[in-house]
mmCIF file of C-alpha atoms and ligand atoms in Angstrom:
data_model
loop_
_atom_site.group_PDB
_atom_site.id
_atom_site.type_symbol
_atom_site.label_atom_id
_atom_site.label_comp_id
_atom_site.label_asym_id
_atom_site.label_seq_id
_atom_site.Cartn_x
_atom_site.Cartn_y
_atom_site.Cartn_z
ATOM 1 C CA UNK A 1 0.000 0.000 0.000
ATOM 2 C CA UNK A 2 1.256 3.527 -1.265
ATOM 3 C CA UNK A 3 1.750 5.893 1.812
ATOM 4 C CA UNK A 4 2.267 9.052 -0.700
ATOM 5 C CA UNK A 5 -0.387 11.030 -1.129
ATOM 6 C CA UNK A 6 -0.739 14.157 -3.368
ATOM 7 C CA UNK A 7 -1.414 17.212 -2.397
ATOM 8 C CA UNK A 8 -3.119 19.969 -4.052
ATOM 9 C CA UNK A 9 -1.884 23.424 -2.324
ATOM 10 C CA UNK A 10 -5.077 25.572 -4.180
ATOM 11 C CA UNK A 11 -4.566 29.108 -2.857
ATOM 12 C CA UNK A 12 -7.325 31.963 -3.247
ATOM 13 C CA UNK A 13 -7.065 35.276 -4.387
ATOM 14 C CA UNK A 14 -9.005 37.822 -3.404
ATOM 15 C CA UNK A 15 -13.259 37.308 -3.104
ATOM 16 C CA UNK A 16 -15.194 40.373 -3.106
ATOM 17 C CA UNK A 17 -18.055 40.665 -1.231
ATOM 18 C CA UNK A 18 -19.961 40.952 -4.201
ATOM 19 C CA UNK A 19 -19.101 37.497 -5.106
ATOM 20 C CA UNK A 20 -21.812 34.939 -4.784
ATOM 21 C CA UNK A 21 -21.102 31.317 -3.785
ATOM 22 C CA UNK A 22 -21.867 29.934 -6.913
ATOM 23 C CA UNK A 23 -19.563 32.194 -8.703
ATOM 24 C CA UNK A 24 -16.583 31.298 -5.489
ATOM 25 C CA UNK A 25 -17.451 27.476 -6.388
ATOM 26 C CA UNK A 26 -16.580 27.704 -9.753
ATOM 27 C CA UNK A 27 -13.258 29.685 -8.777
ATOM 28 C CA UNK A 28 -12.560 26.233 -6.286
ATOM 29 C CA UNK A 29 -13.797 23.488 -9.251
ATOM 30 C CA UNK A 30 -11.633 24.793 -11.115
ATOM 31 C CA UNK A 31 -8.389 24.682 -9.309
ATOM 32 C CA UNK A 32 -9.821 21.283 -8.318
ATOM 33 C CA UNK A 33 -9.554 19.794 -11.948
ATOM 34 C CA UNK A 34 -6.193 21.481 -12.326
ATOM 35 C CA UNK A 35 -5.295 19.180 -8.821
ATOM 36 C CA UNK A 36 -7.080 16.358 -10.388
ATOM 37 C CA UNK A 37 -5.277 16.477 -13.771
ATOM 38 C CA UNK A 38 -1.535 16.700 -11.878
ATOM 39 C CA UNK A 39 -2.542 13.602 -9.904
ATOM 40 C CA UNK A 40 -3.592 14.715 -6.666
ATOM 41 C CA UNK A 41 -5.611 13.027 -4.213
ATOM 42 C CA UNK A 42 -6.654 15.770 -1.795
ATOM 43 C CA UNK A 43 -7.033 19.660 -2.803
ATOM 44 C CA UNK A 44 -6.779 21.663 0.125
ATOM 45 C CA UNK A 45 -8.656 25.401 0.362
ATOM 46 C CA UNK A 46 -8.168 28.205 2.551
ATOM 47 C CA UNK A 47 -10.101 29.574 5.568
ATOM 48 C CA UNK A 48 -13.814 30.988 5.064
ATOM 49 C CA UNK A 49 -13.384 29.720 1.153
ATOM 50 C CA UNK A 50 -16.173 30.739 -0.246
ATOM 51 C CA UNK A 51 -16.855 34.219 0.654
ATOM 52 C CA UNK A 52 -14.861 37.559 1.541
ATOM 53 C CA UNK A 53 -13.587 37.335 4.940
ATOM 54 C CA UNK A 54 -16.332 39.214 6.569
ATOM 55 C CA UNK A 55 -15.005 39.886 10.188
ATOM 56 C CA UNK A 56 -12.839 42.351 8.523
ATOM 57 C CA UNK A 57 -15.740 44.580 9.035
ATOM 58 C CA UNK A 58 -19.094 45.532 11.251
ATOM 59 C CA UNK A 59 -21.352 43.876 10.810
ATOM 60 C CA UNK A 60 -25.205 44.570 12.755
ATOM 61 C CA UNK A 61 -28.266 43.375 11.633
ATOM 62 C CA UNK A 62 -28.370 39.349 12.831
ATOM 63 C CA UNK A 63 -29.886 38.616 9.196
ATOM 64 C CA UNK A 64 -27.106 40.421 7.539
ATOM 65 C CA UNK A 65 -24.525 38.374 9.628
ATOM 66 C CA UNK A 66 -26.645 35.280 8.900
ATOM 67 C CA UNK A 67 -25.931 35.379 5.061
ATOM 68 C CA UNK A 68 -22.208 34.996 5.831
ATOM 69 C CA UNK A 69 -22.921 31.501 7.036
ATOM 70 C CA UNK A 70 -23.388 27.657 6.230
ATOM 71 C CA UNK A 71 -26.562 26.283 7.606
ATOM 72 C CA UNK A 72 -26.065 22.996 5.803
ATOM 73 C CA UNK A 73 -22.990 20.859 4.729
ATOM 74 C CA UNK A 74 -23.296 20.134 1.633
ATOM 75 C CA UNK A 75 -25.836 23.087 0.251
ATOM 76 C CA UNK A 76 -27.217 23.558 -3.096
ATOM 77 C CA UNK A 77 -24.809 26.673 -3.286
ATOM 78 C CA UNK A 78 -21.521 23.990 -2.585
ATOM 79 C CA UNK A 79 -23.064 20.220 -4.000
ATOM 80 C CA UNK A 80 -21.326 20.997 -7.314
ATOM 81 C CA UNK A 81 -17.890 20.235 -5.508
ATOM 82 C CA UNK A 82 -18.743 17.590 -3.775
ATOM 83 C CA UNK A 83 -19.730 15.635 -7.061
ATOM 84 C CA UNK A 84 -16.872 16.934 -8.682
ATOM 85 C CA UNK A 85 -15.178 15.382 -5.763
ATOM 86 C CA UNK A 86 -16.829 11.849 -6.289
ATOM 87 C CA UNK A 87 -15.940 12.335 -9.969
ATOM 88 C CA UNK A 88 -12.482 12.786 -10.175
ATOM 89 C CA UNK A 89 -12.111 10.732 -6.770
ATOM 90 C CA UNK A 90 -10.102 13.769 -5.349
ATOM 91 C CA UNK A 91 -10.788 14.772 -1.725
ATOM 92 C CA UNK A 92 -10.557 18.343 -0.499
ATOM 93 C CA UNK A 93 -10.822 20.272 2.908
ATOM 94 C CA UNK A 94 -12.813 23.399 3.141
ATOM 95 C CA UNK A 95 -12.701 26.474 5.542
ATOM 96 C CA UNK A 96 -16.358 28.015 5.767
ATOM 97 C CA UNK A 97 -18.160 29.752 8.326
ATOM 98 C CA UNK A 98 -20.835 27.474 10.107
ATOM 99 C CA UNK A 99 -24.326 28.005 11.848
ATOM 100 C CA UNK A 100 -25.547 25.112 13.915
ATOM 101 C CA UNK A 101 -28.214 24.555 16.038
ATOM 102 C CA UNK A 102 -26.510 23.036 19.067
ATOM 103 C CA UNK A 103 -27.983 23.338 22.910
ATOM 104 C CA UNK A 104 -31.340 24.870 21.588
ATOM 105 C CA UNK A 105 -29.670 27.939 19.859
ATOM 106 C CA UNK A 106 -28.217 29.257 17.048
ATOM 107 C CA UNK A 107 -24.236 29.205 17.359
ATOM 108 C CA UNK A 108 -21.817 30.576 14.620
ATOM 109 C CA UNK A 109 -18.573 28.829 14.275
ATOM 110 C CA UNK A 110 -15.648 29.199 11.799
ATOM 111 C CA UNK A 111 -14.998 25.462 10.604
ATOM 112 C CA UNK A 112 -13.179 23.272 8.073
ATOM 113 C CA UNK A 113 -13.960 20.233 6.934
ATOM 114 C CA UNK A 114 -12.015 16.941 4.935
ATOM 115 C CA UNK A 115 -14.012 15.500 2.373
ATOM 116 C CA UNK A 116 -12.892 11.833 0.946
ATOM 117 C CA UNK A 117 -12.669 10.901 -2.818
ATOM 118 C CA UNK A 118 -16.656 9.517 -2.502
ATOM 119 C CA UNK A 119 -17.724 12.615 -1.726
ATOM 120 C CA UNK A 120 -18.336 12.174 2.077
ATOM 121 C CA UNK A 121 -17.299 14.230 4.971
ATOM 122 C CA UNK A 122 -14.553 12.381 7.028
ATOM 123 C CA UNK A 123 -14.311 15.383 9.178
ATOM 124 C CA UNK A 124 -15.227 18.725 11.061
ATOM 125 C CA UNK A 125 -12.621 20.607 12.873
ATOM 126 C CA UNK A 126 -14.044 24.585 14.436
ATOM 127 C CA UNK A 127 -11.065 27.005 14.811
ATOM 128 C CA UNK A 128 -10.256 27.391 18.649
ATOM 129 C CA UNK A 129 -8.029 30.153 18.475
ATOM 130 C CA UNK A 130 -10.138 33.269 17.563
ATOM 131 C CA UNK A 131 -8.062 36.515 17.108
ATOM 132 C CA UNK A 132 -9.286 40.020 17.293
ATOM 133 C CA UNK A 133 -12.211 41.716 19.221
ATOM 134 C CA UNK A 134 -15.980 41.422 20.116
ATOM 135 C CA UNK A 135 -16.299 45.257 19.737
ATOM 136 C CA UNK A 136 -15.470 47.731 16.552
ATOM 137 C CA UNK A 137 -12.578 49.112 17.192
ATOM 138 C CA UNK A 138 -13.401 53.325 15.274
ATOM 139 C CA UNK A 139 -10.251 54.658 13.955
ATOM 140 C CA UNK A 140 -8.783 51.259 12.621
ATOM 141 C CA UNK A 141 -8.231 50.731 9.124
ATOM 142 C CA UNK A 142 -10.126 47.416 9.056
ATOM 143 C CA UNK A 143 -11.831 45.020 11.787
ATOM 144 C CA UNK A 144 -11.213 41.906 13.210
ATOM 145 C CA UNK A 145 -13.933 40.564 14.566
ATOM 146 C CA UNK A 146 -13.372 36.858 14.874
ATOM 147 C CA UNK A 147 -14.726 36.624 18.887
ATOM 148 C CA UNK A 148 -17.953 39.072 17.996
ATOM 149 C CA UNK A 149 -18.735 36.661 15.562
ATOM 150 C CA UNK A 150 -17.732 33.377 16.114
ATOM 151 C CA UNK A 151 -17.950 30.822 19.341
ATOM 152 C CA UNK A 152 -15.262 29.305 20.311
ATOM 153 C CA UNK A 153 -14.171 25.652 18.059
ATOM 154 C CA UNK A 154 -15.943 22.458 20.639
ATOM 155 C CA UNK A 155 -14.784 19.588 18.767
ATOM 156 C CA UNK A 156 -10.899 19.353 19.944
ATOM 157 C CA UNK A 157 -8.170 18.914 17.885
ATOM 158 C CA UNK A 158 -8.814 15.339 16.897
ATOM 159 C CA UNK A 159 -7.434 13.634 13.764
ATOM 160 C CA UNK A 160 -8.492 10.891 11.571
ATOM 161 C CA UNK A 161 -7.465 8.525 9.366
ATOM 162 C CA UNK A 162 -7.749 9.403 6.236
ATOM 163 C CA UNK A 163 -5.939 9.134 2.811
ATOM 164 C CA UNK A 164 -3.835 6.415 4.234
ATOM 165 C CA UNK A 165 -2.427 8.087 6.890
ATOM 166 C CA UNK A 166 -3.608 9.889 10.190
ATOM 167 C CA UNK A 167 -4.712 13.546 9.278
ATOM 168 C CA UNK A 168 -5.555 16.597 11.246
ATOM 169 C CA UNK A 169 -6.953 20.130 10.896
ATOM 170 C CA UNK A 170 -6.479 23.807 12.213
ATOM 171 C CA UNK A 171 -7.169 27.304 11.028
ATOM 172 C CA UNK A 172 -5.275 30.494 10.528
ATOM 173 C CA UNK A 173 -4.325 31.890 13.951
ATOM 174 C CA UNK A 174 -4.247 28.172 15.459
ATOM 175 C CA UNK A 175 -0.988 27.629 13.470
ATOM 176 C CA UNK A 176 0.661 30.173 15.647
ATOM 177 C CA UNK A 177 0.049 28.151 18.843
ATOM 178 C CA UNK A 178 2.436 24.664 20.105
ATOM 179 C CA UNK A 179 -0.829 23.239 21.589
ATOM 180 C CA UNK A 180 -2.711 22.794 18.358
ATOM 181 C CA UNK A 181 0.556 20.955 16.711
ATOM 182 C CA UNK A 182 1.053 19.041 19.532
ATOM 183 C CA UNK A 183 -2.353 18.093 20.448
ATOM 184 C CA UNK A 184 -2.425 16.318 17.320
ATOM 185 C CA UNK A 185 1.181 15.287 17.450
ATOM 186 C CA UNK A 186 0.086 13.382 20.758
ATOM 187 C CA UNK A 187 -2.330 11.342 18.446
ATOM 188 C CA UNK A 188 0.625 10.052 15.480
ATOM 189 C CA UNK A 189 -0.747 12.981 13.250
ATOM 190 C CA UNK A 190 1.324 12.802 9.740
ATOM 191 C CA UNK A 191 -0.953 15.116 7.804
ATOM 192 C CA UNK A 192 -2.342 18.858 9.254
ATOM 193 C CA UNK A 193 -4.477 20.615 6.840
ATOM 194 C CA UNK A 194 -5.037 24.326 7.736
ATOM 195 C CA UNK A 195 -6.357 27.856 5.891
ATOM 196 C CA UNK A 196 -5.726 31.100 6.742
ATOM 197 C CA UNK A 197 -6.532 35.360 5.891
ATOM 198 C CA UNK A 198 -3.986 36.897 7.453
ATOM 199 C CA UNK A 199 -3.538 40.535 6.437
ATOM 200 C CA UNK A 200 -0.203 41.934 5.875
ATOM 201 C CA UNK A 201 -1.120 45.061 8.169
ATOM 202 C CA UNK A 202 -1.154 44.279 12.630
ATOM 203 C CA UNK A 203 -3.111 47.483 13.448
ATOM 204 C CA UNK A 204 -2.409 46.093 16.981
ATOM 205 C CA UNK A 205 1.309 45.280 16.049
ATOM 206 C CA UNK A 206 2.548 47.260 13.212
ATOM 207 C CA UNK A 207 6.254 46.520 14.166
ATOM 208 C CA UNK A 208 5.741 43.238 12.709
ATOM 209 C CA UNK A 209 3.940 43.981 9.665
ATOM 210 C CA UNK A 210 7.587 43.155 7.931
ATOM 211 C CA UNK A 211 6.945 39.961 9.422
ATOM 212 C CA UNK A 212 4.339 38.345 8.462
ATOM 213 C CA UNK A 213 5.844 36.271 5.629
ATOM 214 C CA UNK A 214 8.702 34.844 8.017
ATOM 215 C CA UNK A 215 6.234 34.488 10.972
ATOM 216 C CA UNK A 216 3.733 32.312 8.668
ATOM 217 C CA UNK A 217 6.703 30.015 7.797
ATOM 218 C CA UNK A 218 8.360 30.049 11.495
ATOM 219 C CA UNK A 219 5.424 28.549 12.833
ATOM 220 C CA UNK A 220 4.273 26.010 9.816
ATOM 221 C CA UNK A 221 8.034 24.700 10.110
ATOM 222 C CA UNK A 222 8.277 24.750 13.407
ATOM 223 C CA UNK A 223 5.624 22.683 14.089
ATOM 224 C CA UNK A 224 5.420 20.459 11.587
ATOM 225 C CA UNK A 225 9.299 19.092 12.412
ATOM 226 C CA UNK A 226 8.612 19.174 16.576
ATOM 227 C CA UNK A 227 5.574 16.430 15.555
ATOM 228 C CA UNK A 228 6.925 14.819 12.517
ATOM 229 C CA UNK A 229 4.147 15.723 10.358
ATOM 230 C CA UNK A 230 3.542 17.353 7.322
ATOM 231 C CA UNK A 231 1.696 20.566 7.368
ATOM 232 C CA UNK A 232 -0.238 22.276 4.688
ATOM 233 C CA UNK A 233 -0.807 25.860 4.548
ATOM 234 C CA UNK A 234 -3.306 27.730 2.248
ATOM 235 C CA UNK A 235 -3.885 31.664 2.179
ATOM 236 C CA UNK A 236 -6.368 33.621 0.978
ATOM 237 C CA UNK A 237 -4.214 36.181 -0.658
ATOM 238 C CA UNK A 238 -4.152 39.850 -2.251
ATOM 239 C CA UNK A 239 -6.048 42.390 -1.292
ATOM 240 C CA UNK A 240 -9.673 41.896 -0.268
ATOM 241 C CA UNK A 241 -11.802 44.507 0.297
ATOM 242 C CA UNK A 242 -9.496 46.910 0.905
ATOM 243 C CA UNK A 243 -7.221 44.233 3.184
ATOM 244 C CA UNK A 244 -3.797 43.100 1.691
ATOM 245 C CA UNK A 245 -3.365 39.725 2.876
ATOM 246 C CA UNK A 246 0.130 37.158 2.624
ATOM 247 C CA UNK A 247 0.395 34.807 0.359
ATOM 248 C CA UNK A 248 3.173 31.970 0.397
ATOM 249 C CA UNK A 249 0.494 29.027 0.838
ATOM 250 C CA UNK A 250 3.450 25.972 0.917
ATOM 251 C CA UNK A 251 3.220 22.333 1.852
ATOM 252 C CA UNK A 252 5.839 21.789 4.537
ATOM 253 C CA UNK A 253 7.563 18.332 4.655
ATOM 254 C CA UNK A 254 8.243 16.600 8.968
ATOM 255 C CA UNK A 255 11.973 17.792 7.909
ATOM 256 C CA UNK A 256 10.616 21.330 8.350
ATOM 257 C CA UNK A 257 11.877 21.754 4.427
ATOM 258 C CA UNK A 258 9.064 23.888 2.264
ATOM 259 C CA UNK A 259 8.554 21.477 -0.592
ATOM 260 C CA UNK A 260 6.052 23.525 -2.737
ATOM 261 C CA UNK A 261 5.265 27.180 -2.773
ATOM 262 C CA UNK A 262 2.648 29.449 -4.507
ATOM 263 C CA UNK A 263 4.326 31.977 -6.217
ATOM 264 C CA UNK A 264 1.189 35.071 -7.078
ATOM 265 C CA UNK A 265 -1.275 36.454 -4.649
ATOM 266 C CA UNK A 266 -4.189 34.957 -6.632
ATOM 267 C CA UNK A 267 -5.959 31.750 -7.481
ATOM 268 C CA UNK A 268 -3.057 29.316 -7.341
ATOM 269 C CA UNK A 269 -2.414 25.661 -7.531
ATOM 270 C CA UNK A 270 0.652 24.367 -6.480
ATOM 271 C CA UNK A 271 1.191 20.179 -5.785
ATOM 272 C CA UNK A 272 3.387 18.488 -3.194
ATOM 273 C CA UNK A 273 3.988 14.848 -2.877
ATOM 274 C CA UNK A 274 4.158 14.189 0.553
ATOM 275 C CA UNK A 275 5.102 10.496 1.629
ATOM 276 C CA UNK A 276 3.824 10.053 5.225
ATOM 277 C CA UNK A 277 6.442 7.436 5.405
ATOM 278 C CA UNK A 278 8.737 10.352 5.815
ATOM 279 C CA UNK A 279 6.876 10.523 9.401
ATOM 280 C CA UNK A 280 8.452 7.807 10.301
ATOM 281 C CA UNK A 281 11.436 8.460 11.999
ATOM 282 C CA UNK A 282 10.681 11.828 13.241
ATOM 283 C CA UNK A 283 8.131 10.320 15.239
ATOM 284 C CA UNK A 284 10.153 7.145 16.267
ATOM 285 C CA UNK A 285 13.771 8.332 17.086
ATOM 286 C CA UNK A 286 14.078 12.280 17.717
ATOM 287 C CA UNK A 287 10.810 13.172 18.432
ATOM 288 C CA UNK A 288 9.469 9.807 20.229
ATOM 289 C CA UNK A 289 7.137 11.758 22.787
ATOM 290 C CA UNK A 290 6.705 7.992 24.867
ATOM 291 C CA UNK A 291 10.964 7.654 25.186
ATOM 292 C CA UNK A 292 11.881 11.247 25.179
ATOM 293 C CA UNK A 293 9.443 14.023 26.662
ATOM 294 C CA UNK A 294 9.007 14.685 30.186
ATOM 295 C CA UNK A 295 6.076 16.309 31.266
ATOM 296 C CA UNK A 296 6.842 15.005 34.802
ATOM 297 C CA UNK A 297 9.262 17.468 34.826
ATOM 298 C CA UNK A 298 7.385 20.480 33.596
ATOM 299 C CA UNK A 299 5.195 20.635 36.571
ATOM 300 C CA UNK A 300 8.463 21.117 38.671
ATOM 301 C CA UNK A 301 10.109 23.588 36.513
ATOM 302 C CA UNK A 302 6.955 25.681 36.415
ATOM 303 C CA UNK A 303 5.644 25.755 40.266
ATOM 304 C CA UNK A 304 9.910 26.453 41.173
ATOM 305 C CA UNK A 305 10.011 29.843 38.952
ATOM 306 C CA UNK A 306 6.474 30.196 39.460
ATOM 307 C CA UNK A 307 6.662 30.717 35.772
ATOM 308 C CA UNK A 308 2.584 29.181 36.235
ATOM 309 C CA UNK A 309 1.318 32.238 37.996
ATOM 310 C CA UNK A 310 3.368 34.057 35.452
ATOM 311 C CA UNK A 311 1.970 32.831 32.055
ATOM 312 C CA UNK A 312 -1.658 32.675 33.629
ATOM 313 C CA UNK A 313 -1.442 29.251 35.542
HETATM 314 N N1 CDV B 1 -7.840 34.701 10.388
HETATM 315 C C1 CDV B 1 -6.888 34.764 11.340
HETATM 316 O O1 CDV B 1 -6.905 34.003 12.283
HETATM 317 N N2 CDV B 1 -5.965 35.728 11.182
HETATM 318 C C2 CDV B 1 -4.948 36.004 12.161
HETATM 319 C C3 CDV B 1 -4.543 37.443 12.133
HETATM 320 C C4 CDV B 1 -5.692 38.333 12.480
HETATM 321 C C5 CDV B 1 -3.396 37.724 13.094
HETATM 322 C C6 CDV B 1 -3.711 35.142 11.956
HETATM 323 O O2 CDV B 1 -3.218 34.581 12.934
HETATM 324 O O3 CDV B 1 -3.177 35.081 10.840
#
């Protein structure tokens, strides 16, 4: 049995928020036929995918923030890739935002989800690391309004197997965190899927606005060689609505080497081979978290410095 599998790294340009989802979907279909035609098994799309990244602005009327939003999984709007999916027997993951009706109300989430070669949903991740602000902030040059509008992910970081190997998900500001990496490290992942929008400008940080490039990488690499996994990375890119967002969507092998690269800041495909065999002895000799870590020890370390109290317990 063939442990490679093929990735299709299918970057987005810039949706306005004129676009309508059946105009977005043919944007994705057809970066997914370019995937299918260079052999790829799984296409991977950025964060909110099918419509302008909306937290970038207010947003008040609850029907107005409504039309931003999935209420179904597949919907009339979206079927059209998911039988494209069946076929050309080419999986994909998806970054969209999500209403459900969990606990007796209505909660918003912002959610991926990997979808096999028949068509099906293998899995649902919801981003648990929300950036930004519940309030408008007057003054800035855009929003970010990812905790006004959005709950908190409830589903964990799990992973699943999938495409022969053991595959995970996260989105945008989640790569920037250890937790999420390891999390799923902790559970043999060999495959993390993630989108993001992240705009060239910090209002909060502008120092690093040179950064943002070398901070997107720094983290992918990082955590894809400290679990022995390979991580894929896919931007929404260009400027949206008046945002400039980062490019530099790349498939990262567990070596920490980028292996493919997009190149523009607009609808992109670029395709990685990734052999989760290369997993392997990341996760068995360097990075063997049963023979080498020592979380015994961290406990110590912390209460002595009382670096715990420090860093928020
Ligand atoms: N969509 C995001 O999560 N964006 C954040 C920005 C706002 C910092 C990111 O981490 O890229």
């Amino acid at each position: 049995m063939t442990r490679v599998v093929t990735v299709g790294v299918a970057q987005l340009g810039p949706i306005s928020r004129a676009e309508s989802r059946p105009e977005v979907v043919q944007r994705l279909l057809a970066l997914m036929e370019q995937a299918a035609r260079g052999g790829c098994d799984l296409v991977v799309y950025p964060e909110a995918a099918l419509t302008a990244f909306f937290p970038h602005w207010t947003i008040e009327g609850e029907q107005e923030l409504d039309s931003w939003f999935e209420t179904a999984m597949p919907n009339a709007a979206v079927q059209p890739l998911f039988d494209a999916a069946r076929r050309l027997r080419i999986g994909f993951h998806l970054g969209y935002a999500e209403i459900a009706m969990e606990e007796g109300r209505k909660r918003r989430f912002n959610t991926a989800i990997l979808v096999d070669g028949n068509g099906e949903i293998v899995g649902k991740y919801r981003k648990i690391h929300l950036p930004g602000y519940d309030a408008p902030r007057p003054g800035e040059p855009f929003q970010n309004l990812e905790k006004r509008y959005f709950e908190v992910g409830n589903l964990g970081f799990p992973v699943w197997p999938a495409f022969g190997g053991r595959v995970g998900m996260m989105i945008c500001n989640d790569r920037r965190w250890p937790e999420s990496y390891r999390v799923m490290g902790l559970q043999g992942v060999e495959l993390i899927l993630l989108g993001y929008n992240t705009p060239v400008h910090n209002p909060a940080m502008p120092e690093t606005d040179d950064l943002g490039n070398f901070h997107n990488r720094l983290v992918m690499q990082a955590g894809a060689y400290q679990n022995g996994s390979f991580v894929i990375g896919v931007a929404k890119a260009g400027v949206e609505e008046g945002v400039d967002q980062i490019g530099q969507s790349c498939a990262i092998a567990p070596s920490g080497e980028v292996i493919a690269q997009c190149v523009t800041l607009g609808d992109e495909l670029q395709i990685a081979r990734c052999d989760l065999d290369l997993c392997n002895s990341y996760k068995t000799s360097i990075f063997n978290f049963a023979k080498h870590r020592r979380t015994e020890h961290y406990g110590l370390i912390v209460a002595r410095t009382g670096a715990g109290d420090m860093l928020g317990g």
